[in-house]
Amino acid sequence: MKKRITIGDIIIAAVMIAWGFTIFYPFYNTVLTSFMTEAEFLKNPFSFYVKDITFDAYKEILSNNKIPRGFLNSLIIVAGYTPLSVILVSTAGYAMSRKKFPLRNIINNYFVMPMYFSGGIIPLYLLVKNLGMLNSLWPIILLDAMNLYNMILVKNYFYGIPDSLEESARIDGANDIRICFQIYMPLAKPILATILLFCVVNKWNEWYNPLLFITNTKQWPLQLVLREIIGEAAERLETGGISEELLGLETFSQSIKMATVVVTMVPIMCVYPFLQKYFIKGIMIGAVKG
Amino acid sequence: MKAKLEQQTLHTPKRKLGKELWRSRYLYLLLLPSIAMVAVFNYAPLYGLTLAFKKFNAGLGIMGSPWVGLDVFKKVVTDSYFWYVFWNTIKISLLYITFTFPMPILVALFFNELRSSKLQKTLQTVYTFPHFLSWIILSGIFINFLDINGPFNAVLSALGMEKVLFLGEKELFIPILLITSIWKGAGWGSIVYLAAIAGIDAELYEAAELDGANRWQKMFYITVPSIATTICMLLVLQIGQLINSHFDQIFNMSNPVVAEVADTIGVYTYRITFQSSASDFSFTTAVGLFTSVINFMLLTIANVFSKKVQGVGVLEGGK
């Protein structure tokens, strides 16, 4: 029974499309601005196309090695963190999904406790300092590699796999390590893919730990480089207006900022289709189960 | 004979435990790296909390610094700016809950009414995208978008209104935080509710239709009550986040002109530790400990509620 489209349907669709537009347009405008000349931006900032396309901003950020270096640092962090985290989380998740083994409850509490109580930033800072890891990418890669929330997601997924699989593998002489890697992990591909993508996105977006632990700007991930570039803009607010003050610069600085934003966004845009494929599953397992 | 038997029964449990430990040896091997990581990065820092009871001296280190008892805490508790920040944090969190929490529910309810699945798919792609971007990226976008010469002001002046320096007005800062937070998170937040809505029995709607219920009646009398548990759960989670929520956003959107309005504990702790010339690690640790304790209490309360509502703790994730 196909219902007729009513006025209510149209109003709802219109409201939802309008909301979609308010989300979409700032991104679109950002991309446009990155290709604009200053004159064009000042004349018509709210536009839908660029009349006079210029690649100056991109040329400038590529020739200044700050941004390529930041990009590389971010890539190193993601490439180091993701496999490490996925392995830690899935091995621990497998073990904790076994229903009965000695010390299980104690170990479970051991993992849950830090989610309730943390030391705060100073103790963490001093720890990293004492480990001699200040001004390196190591704390960014290692901290949180054993992500407890992701571990719980994996644990719950493994929990749902029938025990008979484990039992038959055991009869065939497989030990827990083999069962985990060769039987359970291949079966848990959807959740592992979700977690892998979460790892990539979270680390790509990470800025606070690098801000605390890395003072040498050469080691900065892209997010912090971007933050510095935007920060210059924010400080100018005190004197009112950003763009006017920057007249006379060789390349229009607003477009440089927006080009940097675009460069920082591109990797997320690349993984976004995959994220979309998996995240609904991920959030349903994670949130609905609690 | 009797003695021997007694000895055996005495030893069996022990031997059994040993045997089970041995049988699970590969499980422990699998857990070992994770346990070690948590020990180093989650438990070892707890030792640093002793700083809250010491007068920190960088030369002497954590261990060598002299104990001062509760002196540092007294200093924190009598610091009037600390209390300003503390209540400000709670005030801002409550504003967030009031204004941003209901939005994903509304988005989900309306989204569910869309008739075209193609439109649903496209819109969901747009709605959820900002969730995956950092607040650094988004602050860059908004600083440009809300600039005095930016696109939004261009629209305002085209409509004959006066231009506004959006990010440079104290009164506007918190509303902007709330709106941009909705902008970023409402779409993503709606997915949980959509998942809950998808689980509602279609027969309920059919029965209501036979009784002549219209769209809004079905929404309010079937959909909303059906997702009430989910709503409660997520609200409880928010309570657990009362103290350290929205740090990323506030920290990155803020600027010196408006900073005072949205000074929350997270921002304040960072500032007095890393940006002040007279940074006092003991003082900051004490502030951190104070908030950790409050957080712990809030999470425990949230947990109790969550167990009541859903039978599952907030963080255990079931089973």
Coordinates of C-alpha atoms in Angstrom, one line a residue:
Chain A
M1 CA 0.0 0.0 0.0
K2 CA 1.9 3.0 -1.3
K3 CA 0.7 6.2 0.5
R4 CA 0.3 9.5 -1.3
I5 CA 2.9 12.2 -0.6
T6 CA 1.3 14.8 1.6
I7 CA 2.1 18.4 2.4
G8 CA 3.6 17.2 5.7
D9 CA 6.0 15.0 3.9
I10 CA 7.2 17.9 1.8
I11 CA 7.6 20.2 4.8
I12 CA 9.6 17.6 6.6
A13 CA 11.8 16.9 3.6
A14 CA 12.3 20.7 3.1
V15 CA 13.4 21.2 6.7
M16 CA 15.8 18.3 6.6
I17 CA 17.3 19.4 3.3
A18 CA 17.7 22.9 4.7
W19 CA 19.5 21.5 7.7
G20 CA 21.7 19.4 5.4
F21 CA 22.5 22.6 3.5
T22 CA 23.6 24.5 6.6
I23 CA 26.0 21.6 7.3
F24 CA 27.2 21.3 3.7
Y25 CA 27.7 24.9 2.8
P26 CA 30.4 25.9 5.3
F27 CA 32.6 23.0 3.9
Y28 CA 31.8 24.0 0.4
N29 CA 32.6 27.6 1.1
T30 CA 35.9 26.5 2.7
V31 CA 36.9 24.7 -0.4
L32 CA 35.9 27.7 -2.6
T33 CA 37.8 30.1 -0.4
S34 CA 41.0 28.1 -0.7
F35 CA 40.9 28.7 -4.5
M36 CA 39.9 32.3 -4.3
T37 CA 41.8 35.5 -4.7
E38 CA 41.4 38.0 -1.9
A39 CA 39.6 40.5 -4.1
E40 CA 37.0 38.0 -5.0
F41 CA 36.5 36.8 -1.5
L42 CA 36.0 40.3 -0.1
K43 CA 33.6 41.1 -2.9
N44 CA 31.4 38.1 -2.6
P45 CA 32.2 35.8 0.3
F46 CA 28.9 33.9 0.1
S47 CA 29.2 32.4 -3.3
F48 CA 28.7 29.1 -5.1
Y49 CA 31.5 29.1 -7.6
V50 CA 34.9 30.6 -8.1
K51 CA 35.3 33.0 -11.1
D52 CA 39.0 33.4 -10.9
I53 CA 40.6 30.2 -9.7
T54 CA 44.0 30.4 -8.3
F55 CA 46.2 27.7 -6.9
D56 CA 48.5 30.1 -5.1
A57 CA 47.4 29.0 -1.6
Y58 CA 48.2 25.4 -2.4
K59 CA 51.5 26.2 -4.0
E60 CA 52.4 28.2 -0.9
I61 CA 51.6 25.6 1.6
L62 CA 53.4 22.9 -0.4
S63 CA 56.5 25.0 -0.8
N64 CA 56.6 25.9 2.9
N65 CA 57.7 22.6 4.4
K66 CA 55.7 23.0 7.7
I67 CA 52.5 21.4 6.3
P68 CA 54.0 18.5 4.3
R69 CA 56.1 17.7 7.4
G70 CA 53.0 17.8 9.6
F71 CA 51.2 15.6 7.2
L72 CA 54.0 13.1 7.3
N73 CA 54.1 13.2 11.2
S74 CA 50.4 12.5 11.3
L75 CA 50.8 9.6 8.9
I76 CA 53.5 8.1 11.0
I77 CA 51.4 8.4 14.1
V78 CA 48.4 6.7 12.4
A79 CA 50.5 4.0 10.8
G80 CA 52.2 3.2 14.1
Y81 CA 49.1 3.4 16.3
T82 CA 46.5 1.6 14.3
P83 CA 48.0 -1.9 14.0
L84 CA 49.3 -1.8 17.5
S85 CA 45.9 -0.8 18.9
V86 CA 43.9 -3.3 16.8
I87 CA 46.1 -6.2 18.0
L88 CA 46.1 -5.2 21.6
V89 CA 42.4 -4.6 21.7
S90 CA 41.4 -7.7 19.8
T91 CA 43.7 -10.1 21.8
A92 CA 42.5 -8.6 25.1
G93 CA 38.9 -8.6 23.8
Y94 CA 39.2 -12.3 22.9
A95 CA 40.6 -13.2 26.3
M96 CA 38.0 -11.2 28.2
S97 CA 35.2 -12.7 26.2
R98 CA 36.0 -16.2 27.5
K99 CA 33.5 -16.9 30.2
K100 CA 35.5 -18.7 32.8
F101 CA 39.1 -18.7 33.6
P102 CA 40.9 -18.0 36.9
L103 CA 41.4 -14.3 37.8
R104 CA 38.9 -13.2 35.1
N105 CA 37.0 -10.9 37.4
I106 CA 40.1 -9.3 38.8
I107 CA 41.5 -8.6 35.3
N108 CA 38.1 -7.3 34.2
N109 CA 38.1 -4.8 37.1
Y110 CA 41.7 -3.9 36.4
F111 CA 40.6 -2.9 32.9
V112 CA 37.4 -1.1 34.0
M113 CA 39.0 1.0 36.8
P114 CA 40.9 3.4 34.6
M115 CA 37.7 4.3 32.9
Y116 CA 36.4 5.6 36.1
F117 CA 39.4 7.3 37.5
S118 CA 42.4 8.9 35.9
G119 CA 45.4 10.8 37.2
G120 CA 44.9 14.0 35.2
I121 CA 47.3 15.7 33.0
I122 CA 50.2 16.5 35.3
P123 CA 50.9 13.0 36.4
L124 CA 50.7 11.9 32.8
Y125 CA 53.0 14.6 31.7
L126 CA 55.6 13.7 34.4
L127 CA 55.3 10.0 33.4
V128 CA 56.0 10.8 29.8
K129 CA 58.9 13.1 30.8
N130 CA 60.4 10.4 33.1
L131 CA 60.1 7.8 30.3
G132 CA 62.2 10.2 28.2
M133 CA 59.5 10.5 25.5
L134 CA 58.9 14.2 25.5
N135 CA 59.3 15.7 22.1
S136 CA 58.9 12.5 20.3
L137 CA 56.0 10.7 18.5
W138 CA 56.2 7.8 20.9
P139 CA 53.7 8.9 23.6
I140 CA 51.2 9.8 20.9
I141 CA 51.5 6.3 19.4
L142 CA 51.6 4.4 22.7
L143 CA 49.2 6.2 24.9
D144 CA 45.7 4.9 24.6
A145 CA 46.9 2.1 22.2
M146 CA 45.1 -0.2 24.6
N147 CA 41.8 1.6 24.2
L148 CA 39.4 0.2 26.8
Y149 CA 36.2 1.2 25.0
N150 CA 37.2 -0.5 21.8
M151 CA 38.2 -3.5 23.8
I152 CA 34.7 -3.7 25.2
L153 CA 33.3 -3.5 21.7
V154 CA 35.4 -6.4 20.5
K155 CA 34.7 -8.4 23.7
N156 CA 31.0 -8.1 23.1
Y157 CA 31.3 -9.1 19.5
F158 CA 33.4 -12.2 20.4
Y159 CA 30.9 -13.0 23.1
G160 CA 28.2 -13.4 20.5
I161 CA 30.2 -16.1 18.6
P162 CA 29.0 -19.6 19.5
D163 CA 31.2 -21.5 21.9
S164 CA 31.0 -24.6 19.9
L165 CA 33.5 -23.1 17.5
E166 CA 36.1 -22.7 20.2
E167 CA 35.4 -26.2 21.5
S168 CA 35.8 -27.9 18.2
A169 CA 39.0 -26.1 17.6
R170 CA 40.3 -27.1 20.9
I171 CA 39.5 -30.8 20.2
D172 CA 41.6 -30.4 17.0
G173 CA 44.4 -29.3 19.3
A174 CA 44.4 -25.5 18.7
N175 CA 45.4 -23.3 21.6
D176 CA 43.9 -19.9 22.6
I177 CA 46.4 -17.9 20.5
R178 CA 45.5 -19.8 17.4
I179 CA 41.8 -19.8 18.1
C180 CA 42.0 -16.0 18.6
F181 CA 43.9 -15.2 15.5
Q182 CA 42.8 -17.9 13.1
I183 CA 39.2 -18.4 14.0
Y184 CA 37.7 -15.5 16.0
M185 CA 39.4 -12.6 14.4
P186 CA 38.5 -13.5 10.8
L187 CA 34.9 -13.9 12.0
A188 CA 35.0 -10.5 13.6
K189 CA 35.9 -8.6 10.5
P190 CA 33.0 -6.1 10.7
I191 CA 33.9 -5.0 14.2
L192 CA 37.6 -5.0 13.6
A193 CA 37.1 -2.9 10.5
T194 CA 35.0 -0.4 12.5
I195 CA 37.7 -0.2 15.2
L196 CA 40.5 0.2 12.6
L197 CA 38.6 3.1 11.1
F198 CA 38.0 4.7 14.5
C199 CA 41.7 4.4 15.3
V200 CA 42.6 6.1 12.0
V201 CA 40.2 8.9 12.5
N202 CA 40.9 9.4 16.2
K203 CA 44.7 9.6 15.7
W204 CA 44.5 11.7 12.7
N205 CA 42.4 14.2 14.7
E206 CA 44.4 14.0 17.9
W207 CA 46.0 17.3 19.0
Y208 CA 45.8 17.5 22.8
N209 CA 48.5 15.0 23.7
P210 CA 50.9 16.3 21.0
L211 CA 50.2 19.8 22.3
L212 CA 51.3 18.7 25.8
F213 CA 54.2 16.5 24.9
I214 CA 55.8 18.0 21.8
T215 CA 57.2 21.5 22.0
N216 CA 59.5 21.0 19.0
T217 CA 57.3 22.2 16.1
K218 CA 59.1 19.9 13.6
Q219 CA 57.5 16.9 15.3
W220 CA 54.0 18.4 15.3
P221 CA 51.2 16.5 13.6
L222 CA 49.2 18.3 11.0
Q223 CA 46.4 19.3 13.4
L224 CA 48.7 21.4 15.5
V225 CA 50.2 23.0 12.5
L226 CA 46.7 23.9 11.4
R227 CA 45.9 25.1 14.9
E228 CA 48.8 27.5 14.8
I229 CA 47.9 28.9 11.4
I230 CA 44.3 29.5 12.6
G231 CA 45.4 30.8 15.9
E232 CA 47.0 33.7 14.3
A233 CA 43.6 34.5 12.9
A234 CA 41.9 34.2 16.3
E235 CA 44.2 36.6 18.0
R236 CA 43.5 39.2 15.4
L237 CA 39.9 39.3 16.6
E238 CA 40.9 41.6 19.3
T239 CA 41.6 44.3 16.8
G240 CA 38.5 43.3 14.8
G241 CA 38.4 41.9 11.3
I242 CA 40.8 39.5 10.0
S243 CA 41.1 40.0 6.3
E244 CA 41.6 43.8 6.2
E245 CA 44.7 43.6 8.3
L246 CA 46.3 41.1 6.1
L247 CA 46.1 43.2 2.9
G248 CA 49.4 43.4 1.2
L249 CA 50.4 39.9 1.9
E250 CA 51.6 38.1 -1.3
T251 CA 49.1 35.3 -1.0
F252 CA 45.7 36.0 0.5
S253 CA 46.0 34.5 4.0
Q254 CA 42.4 33.5 4.4
S255 CA 42.8 31.2 1.4
I256 CA 46.0 29.7 2.9
K257 CA 44.1 28.9 6.1
M258 CA 41.3 27.3 4.2
A259 CA 43.7 25.4 1.9
T260 CA 45.3 24.0 5.1
V261 CA 41.9 23.0 6.4
V262 CA 41.2 21.2 3.2
V263 CA 44.5 19.4 3.2
T264 CA 43.8 18.3 6.8
M265 CA 40.3 17.1 5.9
V266 CA 41.2 15.1 2.8
P267 CA 42.3 11.9 4.6
I268 CA 39.1 11.9 6.5
M269 CA 37.2 12.3 3.3
C270 CA 39.1 9.4 1.9
V271 CA 38.2 7.0 4.6
Y272 CA 34.7 8.4 5.1
P273 CA 32.9 6.1 2.6
F274 CA 34.3 3.1 4.4
L275 CA 33.4 4.6 7.8
Q276 CA 29.9 5.0 6.6
K277 CA 29.7 1.4 5.6
Y278 CA 30.8 0.2 9.0
F279 CA 29.9 2.9 11.6
I280 CA 26.3 2.2 11.9
K281 CA 27.1 -1.3 12.9
G282 CA 29.8 -0.1 15.2
I283 CA 27.6 2.5 17.0
M284 CA 24.8 0.0 17.3
I285 CA 26.9 -2.6 18.9
G286 CA 28.6 0.0 21.1
A287 CA 25.8 2.2 22.1
V288 CA 22.7 0.1 22.2
K289 CA 24.4 -2.5 24.2
G290 CA 25.5 0.2 26.5
Chain B
M1 CA 44.9 -43.5 55.8
K2 CA 42.5 -41.0 57.3
A3 CA 45.3 -38.4 57.5
K4 CA 46.3 -39.0 53.9
L5 CA 42.8 -38.5 52.8
E6 CA 42.5 -35.2 54.6
Q7 CA 45.7 -34.1 53.1
Q8 CA 44.4 -34.8 49.7
T9 CA 41.2 -32.9 50.2
L10 CA 43.2 -30.0 51.5
H11 CA 45.4 -29.9 48.5
T12 CA 42.9 -30.5 45.7
P13 CA 41.5 -27.0 45.4
K14 CA 45.0 -25.6 45.2
R15 CA 46.1 -28.1 42.6
K16 CA 42.9 -27.5 40.7
L17 CA 43.5 -23.8 40.6
G18 CA 47.1 -24.4 39.5
K19 CA 45.9 -26.7 36.7
E20 CA 43.3 -24.2 35.5
L21 CA 45.9 -21.4 35.5
W22 CA 48.1 -23.6 33.4
R23 CA 45.3 -24.5 31.1
S24 CA 44.6 -20.8 30.6
R25 CA 48.2 -19.9 30.1
Y26 CA 47.7 -18.8 26.5
L27 CA 44.9 -16.5 27.5
Y28 CA 47.2 -14.8 30.0
L29 CA 49.8 -14.6 27.2
L30 CA 47.2 -12.8 25.1
L31 CA 46.4 -10.5 27.9
L32 CA 49.9 -9.7 28.9
P33 CA 50.7 -6.9 26.5
S34 CA 47.5 -5.1 27.2
I35 CA 47.9 -5.5 31.0
A36 CA 51.4 -4.1 30.7
M37 CA 50.2 -1.1 28.6
V38 CA 47.5 -0.3 31.1
A39 CA 49.9 -0.6 33.9
V40 CA 52.3 1.9 32.4
F41 CA 50.0 4.4 30.9
N42 CA 46.9 4.2 33.2
Y43 CA 48.1 3.0 36.6
A44 CA 51.7 4.4 36.8
P45 CA 50.5 8.0 36.5
L46 CA 48.3 7.5 39.6
Y47 CA 51.4 7.6 41.6
G48 CA 51.9 11.2 40.4
L49 CA 48.8 12.1 42.3
T50 CA 50.8 12.2 45.5
L51 CA 52.0 15.5 44.1
A52 CA 48.7 16.9 45.3
F53 CA 50.0 16.4 48.8
K54 CA 53.5 17.6 48.2
K55 CA 55.3 20.8 47.4
F56 CA 56.6 20.0 43.9
N57 CA 60.2 20.8 43.3
A58 CA 61.4 20.0 39.8
G59 CA 64.9 19.3 40.9
L60 CA 63.8 16.8 43.5
G61 CA 61.3 15.0 41.4
I62 CA 58.0 13.5 42.5
M63 CA 59.6 11.2 45.1
G64 CA 61.9 13.7 46.6
S65 CA 59.5 16.6 47.0
P66 CA 58.5 17.3 50.6
W67 CA 55.1 16.3 51.9
V68 CA 52.9 19.2 52.9
G69 CA 49.6 17.3 53.8
L70 CA 46.5 19.1 52.8
D71 CA 48.1 22.5 52.2
V72 CA 47.7 22.4 48.5
F73 CA 44.1 21.4 48.7
K74 CA 43.4 24.3 51.1
K75 CA 44.9 26.6 48.5
V76 CA 42.7 25.2 45.8
V77 CA 39.5 25.3 47.9
T78 CA 40.1 28.8 49.0
D79 CA 40.9 30.0 45.5
S80 CA 37.9 32.0 44.4
Y81 CA 38.8 31.7 40.7
F82 CA 38.8 28.0 41.0
W83 CA 35.2 28.0 42.2
Y84 CA 34.2 30.4 39.5
V85 CA 35.6 28.0 36.9
F86 CA 34.1 25.0 38.7
W87 CA 30.5 26.4 38.7
N88 CA 31.0 27.8 35.2
T89 CA 31.9 24.3 34.0
I90 CA 28.7 22.9 35.5
K91 CA 26.6 25.8 34.2
I92 CA 28.0 25.3 30.7
S93 CA 27.5 21.5 30.8
L94 CA 23.9 21.9 31.9
L95 CA 23.3 24.4 29.0
Y96 CA 24.7 21.8 26.6
I97 CA 22.4 19.1 28.0
T98 CA 19.4 21.4 27.8
F99 CA 20.0 22.6 24.3
T100 CA 22.1 20.1 22.4
F101 CA 20.9 16.8 23.9
P102 CA 17.3 16.9 22.5
M103 CA 18.5 17.7 18.9
P104 CA 19.6 14.2 17.8
I105 CA 16.2 13.0 19.0
L106 CA 14.4 15.5 16.8
V107 CA 16.7 14.8 13.9
A108 CA 16.0 11.0 14.2
L109 CA 12.2 11.6 14.5
F110 CA 12.1 13.7 11.4
F111 CA 14.6 11.6 9.5
N112 CA 12.4 8.6 10.1
E113 CA 9.5 10.4 8.4
L114 CA 11.4 11.0 5.2
R115 CA 9.8 8.9 2.4
S116 CA 12.7 8.6 0.0
S117 CA 15.4 6.3 1.0
K118 CA 17.7 7.9 -1.5
L119 CA 17.2 11.3 0.2
Q120 CA 17.8 9.6 3.6
K121 CA 21.1 8.1 2.4
T122 CA 22.3 11.4 1.0
L123 CA 21.3 13.4 4.0
Q124 CA 22.9 10.9 6.4
T125 CA 26.2 11.2 4.6
V126 CA 26.0 15.0 5.1
Y127 CA 24.7 14.9 8.7
T128 CA 27.3 12.6 10.1
F129 CA 30.4 13.9 8.3
P130 CA 31.3 16.7 10.7
H131 CA 31.5 14.2 13.5
F132 CA 34.7 12.8 12.1
L133 CA 36.5 16.1 12.0
S134 CA 38.5 17.6 14.8
W135 CA 37.4 20.9 16.5
I136 CA 40.6 22.4 15.1
I137 CA 39.4 21.9 11.6
L138 CA 35.9 23.1 12.5
S139 CA 37.1 26.1 14.4
G140 CA 39.1 27.0 11.3
I141 CA 36.0 26.7 9.2
F142 CA 33.9 28.7 11.6
I143 CA 36.4 31.5 12.2
N144 CA 36.4 32.0 8.4
F145 CA 32.6 31.6 8.1
L146 CA 31.7 33.9 10.9
D147 CA 34.4 36.5 10.1
I148 CA 33.3 40.1 9.9
N149 CA 34.1 39.9 6.1
G150 CA 33.0 36.3 5.9
P151 CA 30.1 34.6 4.2
F152 CA 27.6 34.7 7.0
N153 CA 28.0 38.4 7.5
A154 CA 27.6 38.9 3.8
V155 CA 24.2 37.2 4.0
L156 CA 23.3 39.4 7.0
S157 CA 24.2 42.6 5.3
A158 CA 22.4 41.5 2.1
L159 CA 19.3 41.1 4.2
G160 CA 19.8 44.6 5.5
M161 CA 21.1 43.7 8.9
E162 CA 24.2 44.9 10.6
K163 CA 27.4 42.9 10.5
V164 CA 28.4 41.2 13.7
L165 CA 31.8 40.2 15.0
F166 CA 30.5 36.8 16.1
L167 CA 33.5 35.3 17.8
G168 CA 34.5 38.6 19.4
E169 CA 31.4 39.2 21.5
K170 CA 31.2 37.7 25.0
E171 CA 27.4 37.3 25.1
L172 CA 27.4 35.5 21.8
F173 CA 30.2 33.0 22.6
I174 CA 28.2 30.4 24.5
P175 CA 25.2 30.4 22.1
I176 CA 27.7 29.9 19.2
L177 CA 29.3 27.0 21.1
L178 CA 25.9 25.4 21.5
I179 CA 24.9 25.9 17.9
T180 CA 28.1 24.7 16.4
S181 CA 28.0 21.7 18.8
I182 CA 24.5 20.8 17.4
W183 CA 25.8 21.4 13.9
K184 CA 28.6 18.9 14.4
G185 CA 27.0 16.3 16.6
A186 CA 23.2 16.1 16.0
G187 CA 23.4 14.0 12.9
W188 CA 25.8 11.5 14.4
G189 CA 23.9 11.4 17.7
S190 CA 20.7 10.6 15.8
I191 CA 22.0 7.2 14.6
V192 CA 21.6 5.6 18.0
Y193 CA 18.0 6.7 18.1
L194 CA 17.4 5.6 14.5
A195 CA 18.7 2.2 15.5
A196 CA 16.2 2.1 18.4
I197 CA 13.4 3.3 16.1
A198 CA 14.2 0.5 13.6
G199 CA 13.6 -2.0 16.4
I200 CA 10.0 -0.9 17.0
D201 CA 7.4 -3.4 16.0
A202 CA 5.7 -2.3 12.8
E203 CA 2.4 -3.7 13.9
L204 CA 2.1 -0.9 16.5
Y205 CA 2.0 1.6 13.7
E206 CA -0.4 -0.4 11.6
A207 CA -2.8 -0.8 14.6
A208 CA -2.5 3.0 15.2
E209 CA -3.3 3.7 11.6
L210 CA -6.4 1.6 11.7
D211 CA -7.5 3.7 14.7
G212 CA -7.0 6.7 12.5
A213 CA -3.8 8.1 14.1
N214 CA -2.0 10.7 12.1
R215 CA 1.8 11.2 11.7
W216 CA 2.2 13.3 14.8
Q217 CA 0.1 11.1 17.0
K218 CA 2.1 8.1 15.9
M219 CA 5.3 10.0 16.6
F220 CA 4.4 11.0 20.1
Y221 CA 2.4 8.0 21.3
I222 CA 4.5 5.2 19.7
T223 CA 7.9 6.3 18.6
V224 CA 8.9 8.5 21.5
P225 CA 7.8 6.1 24.3
S226 CA 9.5 3.2 22.4
I227 CA 12.9 5.0 22.5
A228 CA 12.5 6.4 26.0
T229 CA 14.9 3.8 27.4
T230 CA 17.6 4.8 24.9
I231 CA 17.0 8.5 25.7
C232 CA 17.4 7.8 29.4
M233 CA 20.6 5.9 28.9
L234 CA 22.2 8.6 26.9
L235 CA 21.1 11.3 29.3
V236 CA 22.7 9.3 32.1
L237 CA 25.9 9.1 30.1
Q238 CA 25.8 12.9 29.9
I239 CA 25.7 13.2 33.6
G240 CA 28.8 11.1 33.8
Q241 CA 30.5 13.6 31.5
L242 CA 29.4 16.7 33.3
I243 CA 32.8 17.9 34.3
N244 CA 35.1 17.3 31.4
S245 CA 32.7 17.7 28.5
H246 CA 33.3 19.8 25.4
F247 CA 36.9 20.7 26.2
D248 CA 38.0 20.2 22.6
Q249 CA 35.4 22.6 21.3
I250 CA 35.8 25.3 23.9
F251 CA 39.6 25.2 23.8
N252 CA 39.7 25.6 20.1
M253 CA 36.9 28.0 19.4
S254 CA 37.9 30.3 22.2
N255 CA 40.0 33.4 21.9
P256 CA 41.4 36.0 24.4
V257 CA 38.4 38.3 24.0
V258 CA 35.8 35.7 25.0
A259 CA 37.9 33.2 27.0
E260 CA 36.6 34.3 30.4
V261 CA 33.0 33.4 29.6
A262 CA 33.7 29.8 28.8
D263 CA 36.5 29.1 31.2
T264 CA 36.0 25.5 32.2
I265 CA 38.1 23.3 34.4
G266 CA 39.8 21.6 31.5
V267 CA 40.8 24.9 29.9
Y268 CA 41.8 26.4 33.2
T269 CA 44.0 23.4 34.1
Y270 CA 45.8 23.6 30.8
R271 CA 46.3 27.3 31.1
I272 CA 47.7 27.4 34.6
T273 CA 50.0 24.5 33.9
F274 CA 51.4 25.2 30.5
Q275 CA 50.8 28.9 29.8
S276 CA 51.4 30.6 33.0
S277 CA 54.9 31.7 34.0
A278 CA 54.4 30.7 37.6
S279 CA 53.0 27.2 36.9
D280 CA 52.6 25.2 40.1
F281 CA 52.5 21.5 39.4
S282 CA 51.2 20.6 42.8
F283 CA 48.3 23.0 42.6
T284 CA 47.3 21.7 39.1
T285 CA 47.6 18.1 40.3
A286 CA 45.3 19.0 43.2
V287 CA 42.8 20.6 40.8
G288 CA 43.1 17.5 38.6
L289 CA 42.5 15.1 41.6
F290 CA 39.6 17.1 42.8
T291 CA 37.9 16.9 39.4
S292 CA 38.8 13.2 39.0
V293 CA 37.1 12.5 42.3
I294 CA 34.0 14.4 41.3
N295 CA 34.0 12.6 37.9
F296 CA 34.3 9.3 39.7
M297 CA 31.3 10.1 41.8
L298 CA 29.2 11.2 38.8
L299 CA 30.1 8.1 36.8
T300 CA 29.2 5.9 39.8
I301 CA 25.9 7.7 40.1
A302 CA 25.4 7.3 36.3
N303 CA 26.2 3.6 36.6
V304 CA 23.6 3.0 39.3
F305 CA 21.0 4.7 37.2
S306 CA 22.1 2.9 34.1
K307 CA 21.8 -0.5 35.9
K308 CA 18.3 0.5 37.0
V309 CA 17.2 1.6 33.5
Q310 CA 18.9 -1.0 31.4
G311 CA 20.3 -3.6 33.7
V312 CA 23.8 -2.8 32.4
G313 CA 26.5 -0.5 33.7
V314 CA 27.6 2.5 31.8
L315 CA 31.0 1.3 31.0
E316 CA 30.9 -2.5 31.2
G317 CA 29.0 -2.7 28.0
G318 CA 26.9 -5.6 29.0
K319 CA 27.4 -9.2 30.1

